[in-house]
PDB file of C-alpha atoms in Angstrom:
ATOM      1  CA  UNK A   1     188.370 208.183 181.924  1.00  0.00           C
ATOM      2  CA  UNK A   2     185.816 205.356 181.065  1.00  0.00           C
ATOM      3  CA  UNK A   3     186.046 202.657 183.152  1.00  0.00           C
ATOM      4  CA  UNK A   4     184.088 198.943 183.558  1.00  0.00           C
ATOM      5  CA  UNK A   5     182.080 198.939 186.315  1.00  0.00           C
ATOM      6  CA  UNK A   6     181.031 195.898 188.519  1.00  0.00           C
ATOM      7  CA  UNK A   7     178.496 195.439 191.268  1.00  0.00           C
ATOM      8  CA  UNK A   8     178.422 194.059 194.147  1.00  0.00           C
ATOM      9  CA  UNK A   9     182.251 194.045 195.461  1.00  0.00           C
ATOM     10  CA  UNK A  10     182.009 191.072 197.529  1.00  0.00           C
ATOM     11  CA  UNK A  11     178.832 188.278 197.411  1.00  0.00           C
ATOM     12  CA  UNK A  12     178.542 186.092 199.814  1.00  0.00           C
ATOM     13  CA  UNK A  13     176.091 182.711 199.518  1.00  0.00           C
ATOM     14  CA  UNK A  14     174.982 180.076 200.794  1.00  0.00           C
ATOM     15  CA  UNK A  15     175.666 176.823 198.837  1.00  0.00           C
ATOM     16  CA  UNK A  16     172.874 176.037 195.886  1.00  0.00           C
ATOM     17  CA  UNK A  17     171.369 180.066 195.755  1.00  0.00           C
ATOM     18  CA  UNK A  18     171.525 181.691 192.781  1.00  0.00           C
ATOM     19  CA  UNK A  19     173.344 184.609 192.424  1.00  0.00           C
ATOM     20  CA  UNK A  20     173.567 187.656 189.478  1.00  0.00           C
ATOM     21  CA  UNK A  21     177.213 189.592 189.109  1.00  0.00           C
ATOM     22  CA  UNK A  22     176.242 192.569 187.390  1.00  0.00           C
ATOM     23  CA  UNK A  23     178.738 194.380 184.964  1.00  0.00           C
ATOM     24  CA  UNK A  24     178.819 197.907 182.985  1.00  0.00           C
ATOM     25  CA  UNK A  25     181.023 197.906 180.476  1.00  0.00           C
ATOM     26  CA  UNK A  26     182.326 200.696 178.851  1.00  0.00           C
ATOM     27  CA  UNK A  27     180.276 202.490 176.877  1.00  0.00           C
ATOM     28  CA  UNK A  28     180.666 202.380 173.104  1.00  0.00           C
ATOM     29  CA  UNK A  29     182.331 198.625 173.318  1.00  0.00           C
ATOM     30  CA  UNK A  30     181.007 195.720 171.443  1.00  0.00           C
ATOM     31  CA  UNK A  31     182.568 192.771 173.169  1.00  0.00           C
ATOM     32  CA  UNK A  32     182.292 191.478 176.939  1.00  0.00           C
ATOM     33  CA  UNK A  33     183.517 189.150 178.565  1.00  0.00           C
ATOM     34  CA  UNK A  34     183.425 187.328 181.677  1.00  0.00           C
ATOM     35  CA  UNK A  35     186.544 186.010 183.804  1.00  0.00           C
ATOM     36  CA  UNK A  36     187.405 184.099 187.151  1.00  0.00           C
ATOM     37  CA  UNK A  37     190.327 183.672 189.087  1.00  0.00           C
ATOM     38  CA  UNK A  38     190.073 180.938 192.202  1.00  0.00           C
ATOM     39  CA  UNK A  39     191.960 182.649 194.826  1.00  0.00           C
ATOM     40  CA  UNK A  40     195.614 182.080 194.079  1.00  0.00           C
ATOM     41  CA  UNK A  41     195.108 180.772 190.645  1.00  0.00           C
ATOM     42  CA  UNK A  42     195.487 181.677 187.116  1.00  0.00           C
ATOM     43  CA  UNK A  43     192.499 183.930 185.584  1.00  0.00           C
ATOM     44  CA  UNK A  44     190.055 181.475 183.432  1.00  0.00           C
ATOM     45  CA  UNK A  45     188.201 182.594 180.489  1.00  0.00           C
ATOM     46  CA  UNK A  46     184.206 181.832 181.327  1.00  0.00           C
ATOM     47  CA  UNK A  47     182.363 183.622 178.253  1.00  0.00           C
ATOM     48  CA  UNK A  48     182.456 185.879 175.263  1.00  0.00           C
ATOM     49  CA  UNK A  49     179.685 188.157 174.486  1.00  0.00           C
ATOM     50  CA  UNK A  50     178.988 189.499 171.205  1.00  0.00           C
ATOM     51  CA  UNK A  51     175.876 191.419 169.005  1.00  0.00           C
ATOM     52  CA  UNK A  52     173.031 190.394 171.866  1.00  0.00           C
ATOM     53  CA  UNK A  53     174.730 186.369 171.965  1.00  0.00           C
ATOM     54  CA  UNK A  54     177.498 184.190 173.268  1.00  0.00           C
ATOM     55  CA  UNK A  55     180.077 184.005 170.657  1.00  0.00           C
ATOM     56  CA  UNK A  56     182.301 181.445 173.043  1.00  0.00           C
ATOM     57  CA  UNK A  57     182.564 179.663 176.043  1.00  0.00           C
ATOM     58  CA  UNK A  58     184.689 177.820 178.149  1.00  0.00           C
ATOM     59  CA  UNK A  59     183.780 173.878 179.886  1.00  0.00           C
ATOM     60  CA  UNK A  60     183.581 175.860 183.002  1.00  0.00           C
ATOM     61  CA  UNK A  61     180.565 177.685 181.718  1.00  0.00           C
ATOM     62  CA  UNK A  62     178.295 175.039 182.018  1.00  0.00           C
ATOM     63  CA  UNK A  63     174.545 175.008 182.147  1.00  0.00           C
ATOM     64  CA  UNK A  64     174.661 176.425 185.796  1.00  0.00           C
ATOM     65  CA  UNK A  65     175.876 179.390 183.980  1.00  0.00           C
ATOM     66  CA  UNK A  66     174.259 181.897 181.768  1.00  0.00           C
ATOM     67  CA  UNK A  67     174.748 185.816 180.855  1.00  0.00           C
ATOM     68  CA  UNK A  68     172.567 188.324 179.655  1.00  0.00           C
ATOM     69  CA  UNK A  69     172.794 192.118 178.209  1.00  0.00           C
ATOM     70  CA  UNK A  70     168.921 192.791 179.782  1.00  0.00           C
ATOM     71  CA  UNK A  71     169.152 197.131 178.907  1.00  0.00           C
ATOM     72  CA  UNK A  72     171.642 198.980 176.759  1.00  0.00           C
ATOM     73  CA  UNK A  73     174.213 199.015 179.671  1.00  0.00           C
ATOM     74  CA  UNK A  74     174.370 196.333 181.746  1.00  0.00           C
ATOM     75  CA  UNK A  75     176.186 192.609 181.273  1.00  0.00           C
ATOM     76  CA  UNK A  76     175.168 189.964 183.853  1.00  0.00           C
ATOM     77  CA  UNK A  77     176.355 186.663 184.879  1.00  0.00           C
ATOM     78  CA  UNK A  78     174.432 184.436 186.629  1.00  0.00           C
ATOM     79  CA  UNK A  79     174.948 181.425 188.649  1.00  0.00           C
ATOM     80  CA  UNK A  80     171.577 179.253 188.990  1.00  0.00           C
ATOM     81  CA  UNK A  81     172.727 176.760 192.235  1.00  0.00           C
ATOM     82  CA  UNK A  82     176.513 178.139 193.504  1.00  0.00           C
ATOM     83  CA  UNK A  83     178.496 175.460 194.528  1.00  0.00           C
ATOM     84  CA  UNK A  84     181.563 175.750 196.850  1.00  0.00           C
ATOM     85  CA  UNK A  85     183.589 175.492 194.019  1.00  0.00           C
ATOM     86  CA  UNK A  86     182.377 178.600 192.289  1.00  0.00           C
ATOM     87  CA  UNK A  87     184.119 180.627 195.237  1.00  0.00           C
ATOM     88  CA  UNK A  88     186.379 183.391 193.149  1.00  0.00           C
ATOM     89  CA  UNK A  89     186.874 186.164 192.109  1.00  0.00           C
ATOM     90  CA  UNK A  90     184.386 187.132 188.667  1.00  0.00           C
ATOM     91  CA  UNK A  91     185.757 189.947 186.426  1.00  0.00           C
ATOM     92  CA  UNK A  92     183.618 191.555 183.897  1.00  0.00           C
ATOM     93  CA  UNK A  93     185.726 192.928 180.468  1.00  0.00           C
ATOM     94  CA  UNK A  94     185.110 194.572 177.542  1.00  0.00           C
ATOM     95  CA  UNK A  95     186.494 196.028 174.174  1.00  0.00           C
ATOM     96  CA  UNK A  96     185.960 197.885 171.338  1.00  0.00           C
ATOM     97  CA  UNK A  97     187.171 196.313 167.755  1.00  0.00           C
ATOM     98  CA  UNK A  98     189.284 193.075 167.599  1.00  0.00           C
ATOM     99  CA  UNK A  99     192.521 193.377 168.884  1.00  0.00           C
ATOM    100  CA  UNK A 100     191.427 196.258 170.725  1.00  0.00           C
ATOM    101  CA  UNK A 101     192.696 196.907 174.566  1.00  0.00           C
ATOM    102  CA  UNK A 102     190.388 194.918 176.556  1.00  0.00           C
ATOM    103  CA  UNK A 103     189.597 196.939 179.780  1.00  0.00           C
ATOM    104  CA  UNK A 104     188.831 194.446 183.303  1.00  0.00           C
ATOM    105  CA  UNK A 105     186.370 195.815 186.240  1.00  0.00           C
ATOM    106  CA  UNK A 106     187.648 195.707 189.646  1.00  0.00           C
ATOM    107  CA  UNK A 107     186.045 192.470 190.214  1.00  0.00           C
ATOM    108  CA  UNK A 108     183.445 190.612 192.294  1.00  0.00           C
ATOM    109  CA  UNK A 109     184.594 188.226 195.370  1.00  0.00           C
ATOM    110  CA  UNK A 110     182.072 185.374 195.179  1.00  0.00           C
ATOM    111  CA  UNK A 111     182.197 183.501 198.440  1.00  0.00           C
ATOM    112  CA  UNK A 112     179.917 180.246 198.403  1.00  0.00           C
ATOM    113  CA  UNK A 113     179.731 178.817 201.992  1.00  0.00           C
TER     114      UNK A 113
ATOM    115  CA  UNK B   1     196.693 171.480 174.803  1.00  0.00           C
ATOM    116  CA  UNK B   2     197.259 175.096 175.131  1.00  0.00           C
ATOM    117  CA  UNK B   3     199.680 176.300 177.657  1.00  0.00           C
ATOM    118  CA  UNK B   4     201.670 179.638 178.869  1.00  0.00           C
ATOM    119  CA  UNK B   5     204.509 179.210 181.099  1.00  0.00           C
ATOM    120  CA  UNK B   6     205.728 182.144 182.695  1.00  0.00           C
ATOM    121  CA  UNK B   7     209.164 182.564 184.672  1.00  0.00           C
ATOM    122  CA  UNK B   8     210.123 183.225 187.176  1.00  0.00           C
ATOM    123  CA  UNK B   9     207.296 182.687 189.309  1.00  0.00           C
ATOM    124  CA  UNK B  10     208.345 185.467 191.157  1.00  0.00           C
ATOM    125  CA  UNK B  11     211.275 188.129 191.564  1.00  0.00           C
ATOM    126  CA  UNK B  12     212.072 190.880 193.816  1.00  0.00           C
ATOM    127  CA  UNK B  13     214.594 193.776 193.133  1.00  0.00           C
ATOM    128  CA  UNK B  14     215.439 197.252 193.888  1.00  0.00           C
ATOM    129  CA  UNK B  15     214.385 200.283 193.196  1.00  0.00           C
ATOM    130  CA  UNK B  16     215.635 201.552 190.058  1.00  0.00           C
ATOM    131  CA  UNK B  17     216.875 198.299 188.512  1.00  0.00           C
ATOM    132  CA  UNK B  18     215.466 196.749 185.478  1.00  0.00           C
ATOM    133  CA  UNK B  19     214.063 193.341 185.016  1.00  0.00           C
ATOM    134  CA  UNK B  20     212.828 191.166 182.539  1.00  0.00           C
ATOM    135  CA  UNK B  21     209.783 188.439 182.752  1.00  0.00           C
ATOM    136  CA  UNK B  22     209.801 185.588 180.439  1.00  0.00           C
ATOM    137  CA  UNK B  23     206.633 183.970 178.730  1.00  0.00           C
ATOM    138  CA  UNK B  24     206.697 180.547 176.752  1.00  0.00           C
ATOM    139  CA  UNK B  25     203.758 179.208 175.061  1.00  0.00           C
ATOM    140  CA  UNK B  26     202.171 176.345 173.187  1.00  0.00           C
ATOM    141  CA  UNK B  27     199.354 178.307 171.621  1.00  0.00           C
ATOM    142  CA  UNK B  28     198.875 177.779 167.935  1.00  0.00           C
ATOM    143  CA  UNK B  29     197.786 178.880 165.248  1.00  0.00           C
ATOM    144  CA  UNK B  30     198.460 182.071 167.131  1.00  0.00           C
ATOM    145  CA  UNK B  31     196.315 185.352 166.910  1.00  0.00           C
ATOM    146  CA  UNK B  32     198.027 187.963 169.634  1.00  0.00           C
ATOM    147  CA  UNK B  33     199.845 188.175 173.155  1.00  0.00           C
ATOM    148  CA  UNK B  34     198.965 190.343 175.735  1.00  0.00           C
ATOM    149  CA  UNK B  35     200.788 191.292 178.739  1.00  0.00           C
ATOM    150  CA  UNK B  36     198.705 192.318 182.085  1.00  0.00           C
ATOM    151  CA  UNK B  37     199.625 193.923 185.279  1.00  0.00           C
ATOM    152  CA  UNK B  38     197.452 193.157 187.749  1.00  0.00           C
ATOM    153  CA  UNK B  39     197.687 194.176 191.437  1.00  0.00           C
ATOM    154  CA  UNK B  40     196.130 192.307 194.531  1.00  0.00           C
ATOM    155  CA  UNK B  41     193.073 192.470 194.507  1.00  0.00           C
ATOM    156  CA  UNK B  42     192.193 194.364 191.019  1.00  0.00           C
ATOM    157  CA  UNK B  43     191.399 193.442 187.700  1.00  0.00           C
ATOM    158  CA  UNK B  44     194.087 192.933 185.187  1.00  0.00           C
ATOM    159  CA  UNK B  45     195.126 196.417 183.365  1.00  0.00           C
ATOM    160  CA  UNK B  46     196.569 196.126 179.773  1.00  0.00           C
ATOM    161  CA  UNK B  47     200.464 196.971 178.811  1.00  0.00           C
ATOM    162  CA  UNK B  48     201.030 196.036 175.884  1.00  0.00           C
ATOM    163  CA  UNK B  49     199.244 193.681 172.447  1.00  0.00           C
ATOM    164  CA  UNK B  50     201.514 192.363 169.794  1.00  0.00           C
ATOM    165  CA  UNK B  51     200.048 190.184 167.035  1.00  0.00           C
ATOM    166  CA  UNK B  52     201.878 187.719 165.246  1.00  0.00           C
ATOM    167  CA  UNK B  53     204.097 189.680 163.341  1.00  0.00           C
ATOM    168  CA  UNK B  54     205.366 192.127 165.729  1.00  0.00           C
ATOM    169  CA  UNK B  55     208.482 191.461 167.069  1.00  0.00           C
ATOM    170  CA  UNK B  56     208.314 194.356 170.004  1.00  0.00           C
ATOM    171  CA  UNK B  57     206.087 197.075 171.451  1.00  0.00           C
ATOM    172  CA  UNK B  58     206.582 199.542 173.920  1.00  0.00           C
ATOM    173  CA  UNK B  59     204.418 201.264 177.216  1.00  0.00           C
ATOM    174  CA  UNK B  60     206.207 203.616 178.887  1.00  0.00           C
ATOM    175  CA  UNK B  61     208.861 201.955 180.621  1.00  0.00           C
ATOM    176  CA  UNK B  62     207.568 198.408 179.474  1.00  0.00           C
ATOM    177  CA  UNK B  63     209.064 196.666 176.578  1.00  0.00           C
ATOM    178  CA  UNK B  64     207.687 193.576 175.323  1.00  0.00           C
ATOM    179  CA  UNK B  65     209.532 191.443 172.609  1.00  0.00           C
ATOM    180  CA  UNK B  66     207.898 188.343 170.435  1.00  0.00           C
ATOM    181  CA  UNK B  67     209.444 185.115 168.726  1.00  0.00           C
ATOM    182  CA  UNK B  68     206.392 183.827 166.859  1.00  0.00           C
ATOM    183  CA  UNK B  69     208.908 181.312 165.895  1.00  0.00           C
ATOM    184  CA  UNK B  70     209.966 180.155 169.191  1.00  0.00           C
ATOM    185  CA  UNK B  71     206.909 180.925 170.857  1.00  0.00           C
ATOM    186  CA  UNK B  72     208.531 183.054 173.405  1.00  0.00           C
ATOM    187  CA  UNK B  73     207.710 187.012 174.912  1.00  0.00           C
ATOM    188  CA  UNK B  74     209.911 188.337 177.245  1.00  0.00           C
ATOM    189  CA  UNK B  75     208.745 192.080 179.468  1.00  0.00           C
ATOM    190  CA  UNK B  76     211.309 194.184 180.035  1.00  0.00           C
ATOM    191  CA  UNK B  77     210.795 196.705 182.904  1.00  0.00           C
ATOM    192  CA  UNK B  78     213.471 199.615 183.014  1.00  0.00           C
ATOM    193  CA  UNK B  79     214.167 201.937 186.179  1.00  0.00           C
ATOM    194  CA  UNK B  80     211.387 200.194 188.308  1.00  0.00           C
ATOM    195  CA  UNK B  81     209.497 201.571 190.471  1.00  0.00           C
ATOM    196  CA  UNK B  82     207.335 200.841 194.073  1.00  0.00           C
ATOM    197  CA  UNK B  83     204.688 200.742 192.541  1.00  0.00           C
ATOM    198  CA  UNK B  84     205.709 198.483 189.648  1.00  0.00           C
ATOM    199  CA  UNK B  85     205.114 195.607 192.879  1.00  0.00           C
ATOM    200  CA  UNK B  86     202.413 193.364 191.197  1.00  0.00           C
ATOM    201  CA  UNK B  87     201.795 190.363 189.221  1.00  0.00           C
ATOM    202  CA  UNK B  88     202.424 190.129 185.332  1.00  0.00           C
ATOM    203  CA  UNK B  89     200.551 187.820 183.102  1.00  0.00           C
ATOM    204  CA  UNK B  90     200.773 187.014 179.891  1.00  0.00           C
ATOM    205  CA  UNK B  91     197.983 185.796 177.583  1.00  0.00           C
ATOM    206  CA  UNK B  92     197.936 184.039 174.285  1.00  0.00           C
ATOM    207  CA  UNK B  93     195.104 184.532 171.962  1.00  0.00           C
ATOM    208  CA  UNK B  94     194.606 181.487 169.705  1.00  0.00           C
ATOM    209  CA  UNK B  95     193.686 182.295 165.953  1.00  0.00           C
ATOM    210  CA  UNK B  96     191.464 179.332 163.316  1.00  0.00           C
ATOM    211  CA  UNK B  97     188.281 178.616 165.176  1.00  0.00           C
ATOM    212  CA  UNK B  98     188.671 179.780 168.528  1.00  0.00           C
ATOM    213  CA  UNK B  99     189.660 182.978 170.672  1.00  0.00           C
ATOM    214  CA  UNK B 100     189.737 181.273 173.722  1.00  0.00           C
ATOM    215  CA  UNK B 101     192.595 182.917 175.734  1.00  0.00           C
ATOM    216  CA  UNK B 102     195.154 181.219 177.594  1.00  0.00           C
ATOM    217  CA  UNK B 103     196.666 183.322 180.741  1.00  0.00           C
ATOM    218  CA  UNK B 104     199.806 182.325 182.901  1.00  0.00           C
ATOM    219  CA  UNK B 105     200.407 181.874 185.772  1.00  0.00           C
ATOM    220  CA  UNK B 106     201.983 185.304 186.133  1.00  0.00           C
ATOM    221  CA  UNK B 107     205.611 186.247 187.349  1.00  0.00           C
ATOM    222  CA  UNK B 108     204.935 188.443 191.180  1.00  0.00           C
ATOM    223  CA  UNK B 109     206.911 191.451 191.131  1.00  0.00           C
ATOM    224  CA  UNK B 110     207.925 193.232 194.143  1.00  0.00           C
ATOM    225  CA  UNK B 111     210.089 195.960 194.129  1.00  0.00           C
ATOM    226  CA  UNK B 112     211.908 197.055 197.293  1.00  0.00           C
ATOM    227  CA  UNK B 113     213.232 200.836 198.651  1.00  0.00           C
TER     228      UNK B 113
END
């Protein structure tokens, strides 16, 4: 069965690196997006992805913040400086058409120290 | 603002019993309503969609009913299971502009022998 794919498992960083979360979404969808979830908090919405472009994004996707499809497969997130605050968990999503099932990766544990 | 309130916060039960989440929201104009299961650690996994005008939809041994008109969802689980021990979040897709999702909190689930 397909499945979203996400790379590395668990980050860790020191405070004002950059850092890349790297995604593959499933193959044939259209859509991706990317998630967080601070360790014992609700998941947040970050960024929709859509025909090579952002179609939305959240006030917690701020300039620090950017994605990119760079190949045919891959979605990335990237953080430019990480700040403590960006410790949490990143999930990668995608779907196919609209209302479609939207299908999460296993996640990445960001860790900023 | 938009909000999703789920209750309760968290519930255990037996084996074999049924139980039922509850999901209010302020989302509106209102596009669809998703409930997740997500277990520690993992990435949310789809149960069920509904859009506005359907009133219930069924997984398996999940149920989930909408009131568009009271802005409530309710997940019914029958004859639960171990492994039914998770968390269960609902999110509210808003429709007119933006598809920004909203998620809850989500209700923790654990199911004793």
């Amino acid at each position: 069965e397909p499945e979203v794919t996400q790379t590395p498992s668990h980050q860790v960083t020191q405070m004002g690196q950059e850092v890349i979360l790297r995604c593959v979404p499933i193959s044939n969808h259209l859509y991706f997006y990317w998630y967080r979830q601070i360790l014992g908090q609700k998941v947040e919405f970050l960024v929709s992805f859509y025909n090579n472009e952002i179609s939305e994004k959240s006030e917690i996707f701020d300039d620090q913040f950017s994605v990119e499809r760079p190949d045919g497969s891959n979605f990335t997130l990237k953080i430019r400086s990480t700040k403590l605050e960006d410790s949490a968990m990143y999930f990668c999503a995608s779907n196919g058409q609209g209302y479609n099932e939207q299908f999460f990766g296993p996640g990445t544990r960001l860790t900023v120290l | 603002k938009n909000q999703v309130e789920q209750s309760p916060q968290s519930l255990i039960i037996l084996e074999g019993k049924n139980c039922t989440l509850q999901c209010n929201y302020t989302v509106s104009p209102f596009s669809n309503l998703r409930w997740y299961k997500q277990d520690t650690g993992r990435g949310p996994v789809s149960l069920t969609i509904m859009t506005f005008s359907e009133n219930t939809k069924s997984n398996g041994r999940y149920t989930a009913t909408l009131d568009a008109d009271t802005k409530q969802s309710s997940l019914h689980i029958t004859a639960s299971q171990l492994s039914d021990s998770a968390s269960y979040i609902c999110v509210v897709t808003p429709s007119g502009g933006s598809y920004i999702p909203t998620f809850g909190r989500g209700t923790s689930l654990i199911v004793h022998p």
